[in-house]
mmCIF file of C-alpha atoms in Angstrom:
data_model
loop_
_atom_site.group_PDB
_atom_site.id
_atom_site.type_symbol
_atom_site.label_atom_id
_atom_site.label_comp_id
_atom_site.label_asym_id
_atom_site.label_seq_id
_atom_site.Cartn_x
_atom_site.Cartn_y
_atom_site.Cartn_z
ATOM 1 C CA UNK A 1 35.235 29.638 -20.431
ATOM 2 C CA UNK A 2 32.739 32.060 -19.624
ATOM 3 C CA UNK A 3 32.901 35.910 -19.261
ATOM 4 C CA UNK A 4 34.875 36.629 -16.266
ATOM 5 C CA UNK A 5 31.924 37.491 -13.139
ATOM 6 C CA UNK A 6 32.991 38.349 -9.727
ATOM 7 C CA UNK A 7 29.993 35.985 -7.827
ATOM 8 C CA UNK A 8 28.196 33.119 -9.103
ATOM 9 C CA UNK A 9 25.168 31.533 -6.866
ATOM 10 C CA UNK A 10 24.986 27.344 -6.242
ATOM 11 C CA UNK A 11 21.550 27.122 -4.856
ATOM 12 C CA UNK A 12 20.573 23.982 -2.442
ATOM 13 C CA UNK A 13 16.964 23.085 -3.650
ATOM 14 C CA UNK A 14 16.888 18.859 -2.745
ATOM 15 C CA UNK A 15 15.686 18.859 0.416
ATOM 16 C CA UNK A 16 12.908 16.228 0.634
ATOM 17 C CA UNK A 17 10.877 18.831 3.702
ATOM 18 C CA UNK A 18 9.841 15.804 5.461
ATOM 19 C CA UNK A 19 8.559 17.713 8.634
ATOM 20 C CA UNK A 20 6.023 18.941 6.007
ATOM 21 C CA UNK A 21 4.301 14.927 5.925
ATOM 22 C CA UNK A 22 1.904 15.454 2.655
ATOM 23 C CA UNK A 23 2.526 18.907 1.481
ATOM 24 C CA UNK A 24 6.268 17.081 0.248
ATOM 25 C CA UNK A 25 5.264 13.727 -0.474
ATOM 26 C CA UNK A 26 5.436 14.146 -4.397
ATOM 27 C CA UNK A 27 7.486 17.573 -4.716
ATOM 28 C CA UNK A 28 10.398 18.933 -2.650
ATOM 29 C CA UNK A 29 10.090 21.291 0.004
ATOM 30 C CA UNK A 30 10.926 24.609 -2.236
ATOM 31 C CA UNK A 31 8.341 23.977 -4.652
ATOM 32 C CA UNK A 32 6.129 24.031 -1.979
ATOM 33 C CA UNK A 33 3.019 27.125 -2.827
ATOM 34 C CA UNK A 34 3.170 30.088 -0.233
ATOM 35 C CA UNK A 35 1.109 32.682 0.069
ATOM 36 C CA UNK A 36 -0.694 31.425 -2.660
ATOM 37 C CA UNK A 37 1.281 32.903 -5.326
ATOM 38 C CA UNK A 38 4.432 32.367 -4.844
ATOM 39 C CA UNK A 39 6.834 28.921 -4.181
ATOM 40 C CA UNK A 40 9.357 28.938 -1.127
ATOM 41 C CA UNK A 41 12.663 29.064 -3.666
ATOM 42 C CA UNK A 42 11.236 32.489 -5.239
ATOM 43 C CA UNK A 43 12.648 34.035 -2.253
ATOM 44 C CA UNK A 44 16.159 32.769 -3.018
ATOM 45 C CA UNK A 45 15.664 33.216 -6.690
ATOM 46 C CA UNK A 46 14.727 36.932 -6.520
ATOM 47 C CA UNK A 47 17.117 37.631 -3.533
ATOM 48 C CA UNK A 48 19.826 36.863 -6.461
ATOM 49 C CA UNK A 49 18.442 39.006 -9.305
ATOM 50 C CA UNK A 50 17.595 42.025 -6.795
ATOM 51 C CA UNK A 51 21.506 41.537 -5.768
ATOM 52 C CA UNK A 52 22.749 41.469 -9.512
ATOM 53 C CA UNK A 53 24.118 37.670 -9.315
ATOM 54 C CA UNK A 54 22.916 36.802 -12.978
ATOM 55 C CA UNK A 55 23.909 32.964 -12.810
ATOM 56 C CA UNK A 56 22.451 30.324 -10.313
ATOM 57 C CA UNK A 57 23.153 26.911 -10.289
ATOM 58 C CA UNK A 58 20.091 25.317 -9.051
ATOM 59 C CA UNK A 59 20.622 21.729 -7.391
ATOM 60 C CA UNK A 60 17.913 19.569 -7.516
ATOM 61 C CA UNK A 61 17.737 15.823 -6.598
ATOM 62 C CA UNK A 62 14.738 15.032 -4.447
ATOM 63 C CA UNK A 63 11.126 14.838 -6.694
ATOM 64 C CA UNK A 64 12.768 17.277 -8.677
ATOM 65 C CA UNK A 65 10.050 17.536 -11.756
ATOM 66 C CA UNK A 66 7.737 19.928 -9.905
ATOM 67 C CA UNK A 67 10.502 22.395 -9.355
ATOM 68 C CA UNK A 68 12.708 22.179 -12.786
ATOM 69 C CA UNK A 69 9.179 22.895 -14.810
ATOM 70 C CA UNK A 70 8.569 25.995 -12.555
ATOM 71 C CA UNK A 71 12.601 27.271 -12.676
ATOM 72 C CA UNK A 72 12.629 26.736 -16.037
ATOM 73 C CA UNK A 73 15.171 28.974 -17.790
ATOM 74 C CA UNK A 74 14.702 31.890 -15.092
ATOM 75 C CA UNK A 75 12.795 34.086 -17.113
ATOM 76 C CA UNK A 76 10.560 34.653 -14.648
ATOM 77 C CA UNK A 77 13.007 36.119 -12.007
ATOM 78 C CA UNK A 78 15.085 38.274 -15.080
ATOM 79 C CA UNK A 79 17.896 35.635 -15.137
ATOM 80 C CA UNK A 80 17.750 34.662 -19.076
ATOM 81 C CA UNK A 81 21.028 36.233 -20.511
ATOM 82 C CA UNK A 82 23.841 35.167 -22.800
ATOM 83 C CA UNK A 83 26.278 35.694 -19.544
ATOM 84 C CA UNK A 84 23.963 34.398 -16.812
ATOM 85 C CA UNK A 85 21.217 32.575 -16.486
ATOM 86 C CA UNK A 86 19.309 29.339 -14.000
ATOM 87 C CA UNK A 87 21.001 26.421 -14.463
ATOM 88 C CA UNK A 88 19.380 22.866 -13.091
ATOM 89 C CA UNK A 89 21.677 20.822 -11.628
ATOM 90 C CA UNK A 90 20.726 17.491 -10.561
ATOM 91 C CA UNK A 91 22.646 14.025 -9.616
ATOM 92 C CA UNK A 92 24.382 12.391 -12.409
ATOM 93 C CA UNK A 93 25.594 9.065 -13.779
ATOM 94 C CA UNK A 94 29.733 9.252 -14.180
ATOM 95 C CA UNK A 95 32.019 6.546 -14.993
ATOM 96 C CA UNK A 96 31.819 5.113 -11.895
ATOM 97 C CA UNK A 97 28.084 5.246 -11.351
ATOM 98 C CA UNK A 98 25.927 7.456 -10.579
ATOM 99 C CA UNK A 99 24.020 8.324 -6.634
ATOM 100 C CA UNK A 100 22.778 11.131 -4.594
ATOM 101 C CA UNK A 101 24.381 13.842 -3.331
ATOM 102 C CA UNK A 102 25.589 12.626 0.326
ATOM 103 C CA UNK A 103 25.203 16.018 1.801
ATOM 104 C CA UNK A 104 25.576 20.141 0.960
ATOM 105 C CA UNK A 105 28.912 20.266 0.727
ATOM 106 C CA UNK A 106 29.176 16.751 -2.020
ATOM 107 C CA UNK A 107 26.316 18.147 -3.858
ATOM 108 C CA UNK A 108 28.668 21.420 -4.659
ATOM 109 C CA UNK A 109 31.946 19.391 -5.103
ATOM 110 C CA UNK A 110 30.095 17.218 -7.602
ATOM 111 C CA UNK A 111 29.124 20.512 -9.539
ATOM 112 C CA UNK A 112 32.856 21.706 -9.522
ATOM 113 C CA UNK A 113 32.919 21.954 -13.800
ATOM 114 C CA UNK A 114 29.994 24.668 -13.003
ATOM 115 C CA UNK A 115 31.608 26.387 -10.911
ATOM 116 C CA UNK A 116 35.135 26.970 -13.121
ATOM 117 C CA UNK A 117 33.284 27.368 -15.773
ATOM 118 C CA UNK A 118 31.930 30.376 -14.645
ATOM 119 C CA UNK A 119 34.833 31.846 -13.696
ATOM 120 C CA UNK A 120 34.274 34.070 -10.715
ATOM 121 C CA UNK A 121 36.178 35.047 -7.725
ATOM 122 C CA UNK A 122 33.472 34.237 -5.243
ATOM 123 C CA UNK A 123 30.756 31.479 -5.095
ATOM 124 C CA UNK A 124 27.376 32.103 -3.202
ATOM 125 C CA UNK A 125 25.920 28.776 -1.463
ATOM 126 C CA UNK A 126 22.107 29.600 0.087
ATOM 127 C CA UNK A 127 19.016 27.279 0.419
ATOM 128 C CA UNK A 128 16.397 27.123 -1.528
ATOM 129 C CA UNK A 129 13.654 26.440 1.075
ATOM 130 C CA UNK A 130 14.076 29.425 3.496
ATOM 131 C CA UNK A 131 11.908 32.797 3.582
ATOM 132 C CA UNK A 132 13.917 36.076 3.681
ATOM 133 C CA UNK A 133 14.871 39.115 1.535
ATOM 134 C CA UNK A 134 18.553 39.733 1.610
ATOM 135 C CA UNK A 135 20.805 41.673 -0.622
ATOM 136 C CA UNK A 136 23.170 39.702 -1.131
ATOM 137 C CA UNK A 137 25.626 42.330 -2.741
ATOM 138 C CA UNK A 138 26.005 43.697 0.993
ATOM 139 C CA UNK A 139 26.862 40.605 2.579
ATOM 140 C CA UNK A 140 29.769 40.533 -0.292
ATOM 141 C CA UNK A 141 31.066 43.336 0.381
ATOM 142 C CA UNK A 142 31.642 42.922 3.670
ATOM 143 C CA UNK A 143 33.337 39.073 3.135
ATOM 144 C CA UNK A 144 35.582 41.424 0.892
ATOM 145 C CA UNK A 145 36.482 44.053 3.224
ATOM 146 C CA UNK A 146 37.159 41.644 5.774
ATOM 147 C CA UNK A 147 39.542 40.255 3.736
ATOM 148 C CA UNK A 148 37.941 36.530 4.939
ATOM 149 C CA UNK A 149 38.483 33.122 3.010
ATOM 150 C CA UNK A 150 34.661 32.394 3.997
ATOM 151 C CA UNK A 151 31.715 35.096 5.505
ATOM 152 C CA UNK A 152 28.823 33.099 7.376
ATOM 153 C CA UNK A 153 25.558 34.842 7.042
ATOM 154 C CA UNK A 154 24.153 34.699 11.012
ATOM 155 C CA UNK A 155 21.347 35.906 13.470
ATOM 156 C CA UNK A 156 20.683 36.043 16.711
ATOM 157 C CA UNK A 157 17.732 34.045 17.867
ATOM 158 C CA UNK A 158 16.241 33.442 21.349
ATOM 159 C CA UNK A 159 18.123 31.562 23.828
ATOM 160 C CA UNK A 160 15.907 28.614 24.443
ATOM 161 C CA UNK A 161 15.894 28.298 20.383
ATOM 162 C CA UNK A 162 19.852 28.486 19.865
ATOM 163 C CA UNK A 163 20.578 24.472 20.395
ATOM 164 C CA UNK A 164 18.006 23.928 16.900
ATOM 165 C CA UNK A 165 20.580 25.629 15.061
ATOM 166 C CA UNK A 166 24.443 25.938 14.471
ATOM 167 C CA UNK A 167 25.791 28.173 16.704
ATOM 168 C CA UNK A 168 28.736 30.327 16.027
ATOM 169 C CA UNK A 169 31.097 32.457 18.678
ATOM 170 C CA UNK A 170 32.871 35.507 17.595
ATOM 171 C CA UNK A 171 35.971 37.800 18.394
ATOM 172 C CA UNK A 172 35.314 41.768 18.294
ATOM 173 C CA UNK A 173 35.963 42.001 14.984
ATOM 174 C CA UNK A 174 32.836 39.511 14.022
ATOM 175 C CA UNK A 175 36.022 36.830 12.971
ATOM 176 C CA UNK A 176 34.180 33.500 14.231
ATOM 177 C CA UNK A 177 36.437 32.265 16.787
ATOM 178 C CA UNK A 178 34.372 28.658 17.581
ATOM 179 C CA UNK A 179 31.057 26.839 14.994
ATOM 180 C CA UNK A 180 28.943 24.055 16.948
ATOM 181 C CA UNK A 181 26.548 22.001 15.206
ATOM 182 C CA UNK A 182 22.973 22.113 17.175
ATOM 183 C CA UNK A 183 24.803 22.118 20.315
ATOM 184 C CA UNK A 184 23.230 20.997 24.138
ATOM 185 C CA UNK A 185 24.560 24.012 26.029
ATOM 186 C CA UNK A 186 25.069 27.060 23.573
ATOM 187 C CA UNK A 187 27.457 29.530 24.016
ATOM 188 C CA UNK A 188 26.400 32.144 22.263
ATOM 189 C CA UNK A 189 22.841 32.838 20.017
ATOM 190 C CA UNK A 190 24.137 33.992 17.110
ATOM 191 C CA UNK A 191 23.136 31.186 14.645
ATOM 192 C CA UNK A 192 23.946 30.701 10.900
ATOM 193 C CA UNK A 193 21.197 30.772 8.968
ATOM 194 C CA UNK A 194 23.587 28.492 6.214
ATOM 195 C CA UNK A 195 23.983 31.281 3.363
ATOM 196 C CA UNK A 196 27.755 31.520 2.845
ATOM 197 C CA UNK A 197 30.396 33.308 0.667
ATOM 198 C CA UNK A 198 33.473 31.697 -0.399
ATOM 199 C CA UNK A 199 36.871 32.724 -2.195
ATOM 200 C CA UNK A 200 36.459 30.063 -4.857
ATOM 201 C CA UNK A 201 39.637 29.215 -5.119
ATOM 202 C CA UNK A 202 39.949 28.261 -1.816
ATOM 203 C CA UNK A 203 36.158 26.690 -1.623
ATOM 204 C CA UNK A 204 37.344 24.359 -4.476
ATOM 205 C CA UNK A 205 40.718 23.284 -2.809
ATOM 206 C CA UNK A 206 38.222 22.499 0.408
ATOM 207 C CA UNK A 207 35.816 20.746 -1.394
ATOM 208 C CA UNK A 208 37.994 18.541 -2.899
ATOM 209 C CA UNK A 209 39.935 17.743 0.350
ATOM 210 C CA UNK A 210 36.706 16.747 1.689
ATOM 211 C CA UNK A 211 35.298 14.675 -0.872
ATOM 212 C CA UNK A 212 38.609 12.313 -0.423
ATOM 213 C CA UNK A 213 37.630 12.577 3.213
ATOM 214 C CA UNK A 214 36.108 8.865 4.409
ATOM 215 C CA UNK A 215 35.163 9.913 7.699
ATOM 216 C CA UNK A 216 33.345 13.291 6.554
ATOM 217 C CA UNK A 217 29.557 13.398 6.428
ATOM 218 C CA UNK A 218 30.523 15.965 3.418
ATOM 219 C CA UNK A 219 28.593 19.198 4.834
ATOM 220 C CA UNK A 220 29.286 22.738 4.741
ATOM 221 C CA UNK A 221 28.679 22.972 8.400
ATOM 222 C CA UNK A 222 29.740 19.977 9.769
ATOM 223 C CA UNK A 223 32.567 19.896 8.043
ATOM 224 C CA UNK A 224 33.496 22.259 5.954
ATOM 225 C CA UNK A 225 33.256 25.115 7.760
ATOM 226 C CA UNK A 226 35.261 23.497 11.463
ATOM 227 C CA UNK A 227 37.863 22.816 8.656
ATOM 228 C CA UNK A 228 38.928 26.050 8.153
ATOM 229 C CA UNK A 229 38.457 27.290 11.911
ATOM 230 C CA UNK A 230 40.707 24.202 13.207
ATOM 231 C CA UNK A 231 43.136 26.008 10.047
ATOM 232 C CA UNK A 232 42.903 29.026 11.685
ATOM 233 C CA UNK A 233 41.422 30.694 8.175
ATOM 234 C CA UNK A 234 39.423 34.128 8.678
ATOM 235 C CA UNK A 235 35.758 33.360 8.522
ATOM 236 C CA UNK A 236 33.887 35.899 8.675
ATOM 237 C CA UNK A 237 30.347 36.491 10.279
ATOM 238 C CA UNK A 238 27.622 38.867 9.104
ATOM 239 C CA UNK A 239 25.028 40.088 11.002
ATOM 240 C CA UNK A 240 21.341 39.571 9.418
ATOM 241 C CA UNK A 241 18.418 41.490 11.293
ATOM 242 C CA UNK A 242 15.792 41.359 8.615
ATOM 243 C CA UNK A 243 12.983 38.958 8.956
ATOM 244 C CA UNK A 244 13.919 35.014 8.235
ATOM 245 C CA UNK A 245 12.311 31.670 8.403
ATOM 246 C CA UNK A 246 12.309 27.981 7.957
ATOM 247 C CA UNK A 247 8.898 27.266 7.477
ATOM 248 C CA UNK A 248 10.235 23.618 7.706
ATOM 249 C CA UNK A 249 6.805 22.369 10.034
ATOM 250 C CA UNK A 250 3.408 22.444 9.313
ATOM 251 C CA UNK A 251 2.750 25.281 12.238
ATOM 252 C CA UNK A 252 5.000 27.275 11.092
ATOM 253 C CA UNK A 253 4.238 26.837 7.743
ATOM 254 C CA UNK A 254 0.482 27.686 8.234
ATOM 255 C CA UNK A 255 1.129 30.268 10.719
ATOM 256 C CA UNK A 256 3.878 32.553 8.457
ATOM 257 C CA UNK A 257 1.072 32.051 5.741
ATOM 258 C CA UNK A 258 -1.551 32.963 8.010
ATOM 259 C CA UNK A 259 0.393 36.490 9.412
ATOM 260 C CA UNK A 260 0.165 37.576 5.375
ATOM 261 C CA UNK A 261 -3.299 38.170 6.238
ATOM 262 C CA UNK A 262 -2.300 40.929 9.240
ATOM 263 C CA UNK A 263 -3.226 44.530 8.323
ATOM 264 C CA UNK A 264 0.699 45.149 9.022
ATOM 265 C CA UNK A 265 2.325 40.963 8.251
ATOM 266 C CA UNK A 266 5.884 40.827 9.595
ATOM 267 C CA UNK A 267 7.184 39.810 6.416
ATOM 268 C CA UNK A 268 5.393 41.912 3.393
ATOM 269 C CA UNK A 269 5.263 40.118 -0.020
ATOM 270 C CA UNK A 270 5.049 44.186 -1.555
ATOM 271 C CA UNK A 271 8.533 45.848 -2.378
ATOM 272 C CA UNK A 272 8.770 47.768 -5.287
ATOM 273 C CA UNK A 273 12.501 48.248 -4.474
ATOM 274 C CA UNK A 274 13.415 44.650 -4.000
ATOM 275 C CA UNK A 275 9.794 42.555 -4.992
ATOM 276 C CA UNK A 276 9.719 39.081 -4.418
ATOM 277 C CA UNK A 277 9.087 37.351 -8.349
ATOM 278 C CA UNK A 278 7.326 34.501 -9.165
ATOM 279 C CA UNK A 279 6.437 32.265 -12.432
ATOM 280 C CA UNK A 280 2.943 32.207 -12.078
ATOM 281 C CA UNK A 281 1.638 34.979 -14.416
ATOM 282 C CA UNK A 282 0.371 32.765 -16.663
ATOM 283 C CA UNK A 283 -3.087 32.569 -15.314
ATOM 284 C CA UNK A 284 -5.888 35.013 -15.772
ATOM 285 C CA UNK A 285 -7.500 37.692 -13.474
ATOM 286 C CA UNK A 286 -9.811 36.573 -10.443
ATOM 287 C CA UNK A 287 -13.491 36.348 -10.874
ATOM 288 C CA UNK A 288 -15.996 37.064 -7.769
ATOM 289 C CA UNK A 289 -19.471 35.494 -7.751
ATOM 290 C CA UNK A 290 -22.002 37.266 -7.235
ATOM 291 C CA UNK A 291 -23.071 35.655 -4.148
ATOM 292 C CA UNK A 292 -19.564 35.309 -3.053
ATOM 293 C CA UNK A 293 -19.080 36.578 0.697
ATOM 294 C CA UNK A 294 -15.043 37.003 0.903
ATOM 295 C CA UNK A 295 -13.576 38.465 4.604
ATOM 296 C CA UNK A 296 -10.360 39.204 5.112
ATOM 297 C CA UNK A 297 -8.639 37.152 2.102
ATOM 298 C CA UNK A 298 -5.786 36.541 -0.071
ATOM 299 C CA UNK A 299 -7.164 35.891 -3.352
ATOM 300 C CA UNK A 300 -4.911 35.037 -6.123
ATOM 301 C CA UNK A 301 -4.938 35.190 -9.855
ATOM 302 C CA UNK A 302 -6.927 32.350 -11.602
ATOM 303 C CA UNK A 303 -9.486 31.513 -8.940
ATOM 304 C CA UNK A 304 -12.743 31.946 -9.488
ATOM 305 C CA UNK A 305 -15.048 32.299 -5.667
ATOM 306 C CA UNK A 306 -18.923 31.518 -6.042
ATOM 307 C CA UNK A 307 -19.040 30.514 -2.142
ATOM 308 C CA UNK A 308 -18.317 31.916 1.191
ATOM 309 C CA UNK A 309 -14.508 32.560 2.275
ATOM 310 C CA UNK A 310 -12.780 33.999 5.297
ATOM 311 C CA UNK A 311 -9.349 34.774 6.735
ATOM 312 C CA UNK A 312 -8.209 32.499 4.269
ATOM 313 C CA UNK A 313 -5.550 32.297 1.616
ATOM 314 C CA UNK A 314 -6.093 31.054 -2.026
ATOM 315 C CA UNK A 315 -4.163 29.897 -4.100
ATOM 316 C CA UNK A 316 -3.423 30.678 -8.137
ATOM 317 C CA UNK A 317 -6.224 28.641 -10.101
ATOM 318 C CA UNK A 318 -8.697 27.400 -7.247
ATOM 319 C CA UNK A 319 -12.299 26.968 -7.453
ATOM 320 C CA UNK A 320 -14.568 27.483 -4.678
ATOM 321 C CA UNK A 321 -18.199 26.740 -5.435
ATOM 322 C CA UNK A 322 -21.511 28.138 -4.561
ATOM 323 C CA UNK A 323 -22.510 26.830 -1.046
ATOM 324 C CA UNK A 324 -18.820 26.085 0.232
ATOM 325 C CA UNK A 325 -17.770 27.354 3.385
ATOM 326 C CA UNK A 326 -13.811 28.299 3.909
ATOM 327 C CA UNK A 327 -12.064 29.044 7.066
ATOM 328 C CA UNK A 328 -8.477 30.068 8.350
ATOM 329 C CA UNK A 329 -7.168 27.781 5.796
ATOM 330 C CA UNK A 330 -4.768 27.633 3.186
ATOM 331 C CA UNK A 331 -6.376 26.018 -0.104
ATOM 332 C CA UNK A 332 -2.931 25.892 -2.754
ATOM 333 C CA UNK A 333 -3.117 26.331 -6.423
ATOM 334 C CA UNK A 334 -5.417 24.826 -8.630
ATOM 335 C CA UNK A 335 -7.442 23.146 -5.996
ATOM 336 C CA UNK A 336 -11.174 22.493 -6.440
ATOM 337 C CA UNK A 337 -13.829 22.859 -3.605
ATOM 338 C CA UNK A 338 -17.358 21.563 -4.820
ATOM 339 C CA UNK A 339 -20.805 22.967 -3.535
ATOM 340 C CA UNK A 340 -21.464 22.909 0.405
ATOM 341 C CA UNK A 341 -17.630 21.862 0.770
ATOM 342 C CA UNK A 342 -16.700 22.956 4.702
ATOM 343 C CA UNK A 343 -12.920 23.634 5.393
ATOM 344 C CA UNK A 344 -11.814 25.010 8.416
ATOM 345 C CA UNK A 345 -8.222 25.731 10.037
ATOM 346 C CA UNK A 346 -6.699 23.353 7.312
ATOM 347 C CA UNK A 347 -4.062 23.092 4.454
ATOM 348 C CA UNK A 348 -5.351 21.554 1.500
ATOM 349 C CA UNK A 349 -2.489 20.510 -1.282
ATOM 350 C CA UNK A 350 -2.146 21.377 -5.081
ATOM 351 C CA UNK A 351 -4.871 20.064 -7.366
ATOM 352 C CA UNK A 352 -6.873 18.455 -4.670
ATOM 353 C CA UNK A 353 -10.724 17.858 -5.025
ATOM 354 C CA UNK A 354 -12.841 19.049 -2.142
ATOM 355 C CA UNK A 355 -16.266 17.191 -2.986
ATOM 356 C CA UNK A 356 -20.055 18.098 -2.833
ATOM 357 C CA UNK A 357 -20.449 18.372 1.155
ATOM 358 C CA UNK A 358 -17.273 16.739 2.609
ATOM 359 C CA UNK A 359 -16.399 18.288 5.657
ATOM 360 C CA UNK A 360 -12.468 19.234 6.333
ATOM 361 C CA UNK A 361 -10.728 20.509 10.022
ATOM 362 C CA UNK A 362 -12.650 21.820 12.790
ATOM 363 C CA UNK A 363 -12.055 25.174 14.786
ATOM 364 C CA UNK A 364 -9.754 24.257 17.837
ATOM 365 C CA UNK A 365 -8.237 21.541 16.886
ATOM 366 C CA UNK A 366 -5.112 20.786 14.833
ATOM 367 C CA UNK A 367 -4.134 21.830 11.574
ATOM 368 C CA UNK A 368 -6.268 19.481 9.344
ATOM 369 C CA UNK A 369 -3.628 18.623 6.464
ATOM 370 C CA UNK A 370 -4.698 17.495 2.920
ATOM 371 C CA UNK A 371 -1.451 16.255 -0.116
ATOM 372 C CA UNK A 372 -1.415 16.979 -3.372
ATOM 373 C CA UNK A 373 -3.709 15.559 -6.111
ATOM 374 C CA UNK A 374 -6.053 14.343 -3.631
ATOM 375 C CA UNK A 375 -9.797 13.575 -4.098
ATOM 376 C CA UNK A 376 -11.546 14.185 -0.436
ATOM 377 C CA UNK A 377 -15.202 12.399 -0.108
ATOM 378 C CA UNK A 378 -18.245 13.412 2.030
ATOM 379 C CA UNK A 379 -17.437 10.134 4.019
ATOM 380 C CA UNK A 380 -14.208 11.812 4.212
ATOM 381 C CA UNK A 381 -11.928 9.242 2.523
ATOM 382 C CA UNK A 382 -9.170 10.073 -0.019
ATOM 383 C CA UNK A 383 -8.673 8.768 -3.251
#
C-alpha cells in the first residue's frame, strides 16, 4: 500500500461528446483542442496540481488513444512522482468478461483496487470535459468542516436553464435537503456542476451497494447521490461563482473559443498563480510571412501564416498558405490550409487539409463544421 494521502482524484474522461457530431467522431470529447493550445481535460488536470492532489486516476473508455498519448505519465501538468502521479484507467477484461463502464458511478466501483491502494481519506470525482479553474483544496476543506459524508460542488444558473441540469435544494446551513435529476418544474437554481468529495470509506461501502443494485442505472447522480439523501447522510453543497462551462455543443464550443479573442475574455487562459498547463510544448516558435496580414488572432506555437487571417484562432502546428483567406474560425492543430483556401465562421478538425481554392462557411450562416483528418476539395467534397 501506498504512502498514506489525505485526497486522491478519479477523473471521468469517456464521454463520447456526441453533441460535438465530427469534432468527436474519432477522439473523445476531452481531447478535444481549445483555444488552440490547450485540450478540454487540461482544465481538470491542472485544477488538481494547482490544488496539490498529486494522484489522478484518469478513466478512459470511449476512443481513448488520442487522450492516453497526450496524458501520458502527467509530466506535463507536474504529476510524475514516486507518491503520485496520472494513472489511465480504462475498461477491463475480468474473469467474468470484460464491458464498458455502465455509467459514472460503475466506472469508479470497477476502479475500487485504485482507490485502496492509494490509501486516502477522501476521493475527488470531477469530469474531464468541463472548462473551469477551481481549487479544489477549498472545496475540501469545507466538506471537512462540515463534517459531511459527501460535498456537491454547485452553481446557480438562470432560471429558464435550471431543468438542463440536476438541481439541488438546501437547508440554511448549505446541507442539501432534496437532488432532482433535470427536473420539469425546478425548485431551486442551484445546480451541480458533478465535481464531488467523498469520505472514502463510505463512497466504497456505496459503490458497492450499488453495483449489486439491478434496478440502478449505476450513476453518481441518479443514484448515488438520492441514496444517501433518502439515508438522511449530510451532503454537503458548495457554492462555485467562478466562471464554468460545458462546451458540450458546437455553439458553445465555438463561441467560448471565440470570447478568448475579447480584449477582456470572461474566462482568461493567463494565471501565473493558478495557469492552466498543457502537453503541447513540443513544437517550435511561430513563424509570420512576410506578406502575412494577421487581425485580431490567437496564434499558437508551431504554425507557420504566409496568408491573410482574422479574428481567428489557430491551432499548435497549422499551416496557412500564401493567398488563403481565414475568418472567425477555429482551424485546430496541425491543420493545413493550401493557397487561395477561403474559411469563414467555421471549425475545421485536427490534421485536416484545406486545398488550393476550396471554399469553407459563409458569413451569416451556421457554423460550417469540418472532422478530423479530413481532406476538403475545391468541389468541396471530403476525402
Amino acid at each position: 500500500m501506498s504512502r498514506k494521502k489525505k485526497c486522491i482524484a478519479m477523473l471521468l474522461a469517456g464521454g463520447q461528446g456526441s453533441r460535438l457530431g465530427a469534432l468527436t467522431k474519432d477522439i473523445a470529447k476531452p481531447a478535444v483542442s481549445f483555444g488552440g493550445k490547450y485540450r478540454i481535460i487540461d482544465f481538470s488536470l491542472s485544477n488538481c496540481a494547482n490544488s496539490g492532489i498529486d494522484t489522478v486516476g484518469v478513466l478512459t473508455q470511449y476512443r481513448p488513444f488520442e487522450l492516453n498519448s497526450y496524458v501520458g505519465d502527467g509530466e506535463a501538468w507536474d504529476f510524475s512522482s514516486v507518491d503520485g502521479g496520472v494513472y489511465i484507467l480504462p475498461p477491463y477484461e475480468t474473469q467474468t468478461g470484460g464491458k464498458w463502464y455502465r455509467g459514472t458511478a460503475d466506472a469508479v466501483y470497477r476502479n475500487l483496487d485504485f482507490l485502496r491502494k492509494f490509501n486516502s481519506d477522501y476521493v475527488l470525482i470531477l469530469s474531464g470535459d468541463h472548462l473551469y479553474r477551481m481549487d479544489y483544496n477549498e472545496m475540501l476543506k469545507n466538506h471537512i468542516r462540515h463534517n459531511a459524508v459527501a460535498t456537491i460542488s454547485v452553481m446557480r444558473v438562470d432560471w429558464e436553464e435550471a431543468s438542463r441540469f440536476g438541481i439541488l435544494s438546501t437547508d440554511e446551513n448549505n446541507r442539501i435537503t432534496k437532488f432532482a435529476e433535470k427536473p420539469k418544474k425546478p425548485e431551486s437554481n442551484l445546480a451541480s456542476m458533478g465535481i464531488y468529495i467523498f469520505n472514502k470509506d463510505i463512497l466504497i461501502d456505496k459503490l458497492m451497494e450499488d453495483a449489486h443494485n439491478e434496478e440502478s442505472s449505476h450513476d453518481f447522480g441518479k443514484d448515488i447521490i438520492p441514496k444517501l439523501l433518502a439515508e438522511d447522510e449530510y451532503v454537503n453543497a458548495y457554492l462555485f461563482e467562478g466562471f464554468w462551462k460545458d462546451v458540450g455543443t458546437i455553439d458553445s464550443y465555438y463561441d467560448t473559443n471565440m470570447q478568448l479573442l475579447l480584449e477582456k475574455p470572461y474566462f482568461s487562459m493567463i494565471d501565473e498563480k493558478f495557469p492552466i498547463m498543457s502537453n503541447s510544448n513540443i513544437y517550435p516558435v511561430q513563424y509570420i510571412g512576410e506578406h502575412a496580414i494577421i487581425d485580431n488572432c490567437i496564434i499558437n506555437n508551431g504554425c507557420k501564416v504566409y496568408g491573410r487571417i482574422k479574428n481567428s484562432i489557430l491551432g499548435n502546428g497549422c499551416v496557412i498558405k500564401e493567398g488563403a483567406y481565414i475568418e472567425d474560425s477555429l482551424i485546430l492543430p496541425d491543420t493545413v490550409i493550401e493557397e487561395d483556401a477561403k474559411i469563414i465562421h467555421a471549425i475545421v478538425g485536427e490534421k485536416t487539409v484545406v486545398e488550393q481554392g476550396a471554399e469553407i462557411g459563409s458569413k451569416g450562416g451556421e457554423i460550417a463544421v469540418i472532422g478530423n483528418h479530413e481532406k476538403v476539395t475545391k468541389a468541396g467534397d471530403k476525402a
